[in-house]
Tab-separated table of C-alpha atoms in Angstrom:
chain	number	residue	atom	x	y	z
A	15	MET	CA	87.858	-45.946	35.849
A	16	GLU	CA	89.168	-46.157	39.189
A	17	PHE	CA	90.101	-49.050	41.425
A	18	LYS	CA	88.521	-49.866	44.724
A	19	ARG	CA	90.152	-50.928	48.099
A	20	ILE	CA	88.463	-53.371	50.366
A	21	ASP	CA	89.095	-55.538	53.187
A	22	THR	CA	89.442	-59.068	53.309
A	23	SER	CA	85.842	-59.945	54.511
A	24	GLN	CA	84.685	-57.745	51.345
A	25	ALA	CA	87.016	-59.656	48.931
A	26	GLN	CA	85.649	-63.030	50.674
A	27	LEU	CA	82.400	-61.832	49.618
A	28	LEU	CA	83.361	-61.587	45.754
A	29	ILE	CA	85.093	-64.648	46.269
A	30	SER	CA	81.855	-66.261	47.646
A	31	ALA	CA	80.032	-64.774	44.287
A	32	ALA	CA	82.757	-65.831	41.883
A	33	ALA	CA	80.466	-68.308	40.079
A	34	GLU	CA	77.985	-65.390	39.338
A	35	ASN	CA	80.522	-62.372	38.903
A	36	GLY	CA	83.532	-64.241	37.188
A	37	LEU	CA	85.913	-62.890	39.511
A	38	GLN	CA	89.495	-63.146	38.535
A	39	ILE	CA	92.119	-63.257	41.087
A	40	VAL	CA	95.782	-62.167	40.968
A	41	ASP	CA	98.343	-62.564	43.375
A	42	ILE	CA	101.273	-60.182	42.442
A	43	ARG	CA	103.636	-61.557	45.823
A	44	ASP	CA	106.921	-63.336	44.362
A	45	GLU	CA	106.530	-67.050	43.127
A	46	GLN	CA	107.516	-68.819	46.387
A	47	SER	CA	105.203	-66.941	48.335
A	48	PHE	CA	102.929	-67.526	45.738
A	49	ASN	CA	103.692	-71.207	45.554
A	50	ASN	CA	103.986	-71.626	49.582
A	51	GLY	CA	100.114	-70.393	49.872
A	52	ARG	CA	97.911	-68.343	48.314
A	53	ILE	CA	93.789	-67.789	47.669
A	54	LYS	CA	92.297	-70.596	45.834
A	55	ASN	CA	91.978	-70.125	42.219
A	56	ALA	CA	94.234	-67.284	42.408
A	57	VAL	CA	97.105	-66.792	39.375
A	58	HIS	CA	99.960	-65.448	40.019
A	59	LEU	CA	101.324	-62.569	38.364
A	60	ASP	CA	104.632	-60.862	37.779
A	61	ASN	CA	105.918	-58.415	35.072
A	62	SER	CA	106.682	-60.967	32.579
A	63	ALA	CA	103.286	-62.369	32.406
A	64	VAL	CA	101.119	-59.021	32.905
A	65	SER	CA	100.894	-58.933	29.371
A	66	PRO	CA	100.028	-62.766	28.473
A	67	PHE	CA	97.554	-62.076	31.465
A	68	LEU	CA	95.701	-58.851	29.473
A	69	GLU	CA	95.589	-60.589	26.280
A	70	LYS	CA	93.446	-62.954	27.738
A	71	ALA	CA	91.491	-61.652	30.167
A	72	ASP	CA	87.920	-60.516	30.005
A	73	LEU	CA	87.640	-56.758	31.176
A	74	SER	CA	84.229	-56.983	31.559
A	75	LYS	CA	84.698	-59.474	34.740
A	76	PRO	CA	86.079	-58.069	38.139
A	77	LEU	CA	89.553	-58.191	39.207
A	78	LEU	CA	90.494	-58.658	42.518
A	79	VAL	CA	94.409	-57.963	43.343
A	80	TYR	CA	96.310	-59.060	46.277
A	81	CYS	CA	99.916	-58.516	47.650
A	82	TYR	CA	101.794	-59.202	51.070
A	83	HIS	CA	99.926	-56.467	53.051
A	84	GLY	CA	97.826	-54.560	51.049
A	85	ASN	CA	100.272	-51.885	49.402
A	86	MET	CA	101.639	-52.991	46.372
A	87	SER	CA	98.263	-54.421	45.050
A	88	GLN	CA	97.092	-50.722	44.740
A	89	ALA	CA	99.453	-49.430	42.398
A	90	ALA	CA	98.721	-52.781	40.321
A	91	ALA	CA	95.052	-52.139	40.415
A	92	ALA	CA	95.326	-48.913	39.413
A	93	TYR	CA	97.659	-50.005	36.359
A	94	PHE	CA	94.783	-52.728	35.812
A	95	SER	CA	91.771	-50.481	35.886
A	96	GLU	CA	93.626	-47.930	33.869
A	97	GLN	CA	94.388	-50.991	31.032
A	98	GLY	CA	90.468	-51.185	31.134
A	99	PHE	CA	88.860	-53.671	33.727
A	100	ASP	CA	85.309	-52.440	34.456
A	101	GLU	CA	86.083	-53.174	38.130
A	102	ALA	CA	89.393	-53.681	40.125
A	103	PHE	CA	89.883	-54.065	43.455
A	104	SER	CA	92.835	-54.293	45.797
A	105	MET	CA	92.749	-56.155	48.894
A	106	ASP	CA	93.645	-53.982	52.124
A	107	GLY	CA	95.688	-56.474	54.452
A	108	GLY	CA	96.846	-58.579	51.790
A	109	TYR	CA	97.765	-62.359	51.967
A	110	SER	CA	98.816	-62.028	55.288
A	111	ASP	CA	95.226	-60.989	56.451
A	112	TRP	CA	93.777	-63.423	54.281
A	113	GLU	CA	95.490	-66.468	55.580
A	114	LEU	CA	95.029	-65.681	59.228
A	115	ARG	CA	91.099	-64.801	58.891
A	116	PHE	CA	90.432	-67.634	56.078
A	117	PRO	CA	92.749	-70.628	56.428
A	118	GLU	CA	90.120	-72.632	54.960
A	119	GLN	CA	89.975	-70.644	51.564
A	120	THR	CA	93.880	-71.285	50.810
A	121	GLU	CA	95.977	-73.723	48.964
A	122	LYS	CA	99.491	-74.329	48.467
A	123	SER	CA	101.586	-76.303	46.090
């Protein structure tokens, strides 16, 4: 299964339907950036948290991966797709674009 690249508007539609589709949202930026602001309901993943995440994840539910600008999330989405997720998405533009377009849908620690 291959991952799909989507823009922030498409990601926002997925997130809006999250109650129906069970979307899982993963932030792969550094912890400080995650704490400074993130998409609501996102979980932070670094290298040490990937295995535990995969053990608990529902591979049948879609996964949205984002980073700073949408570059590193492509490799991460490809990896998760290879691990068996039915649908894995990389968000083009990353959090920097999301925060500009959807500030009301961000949260801070």
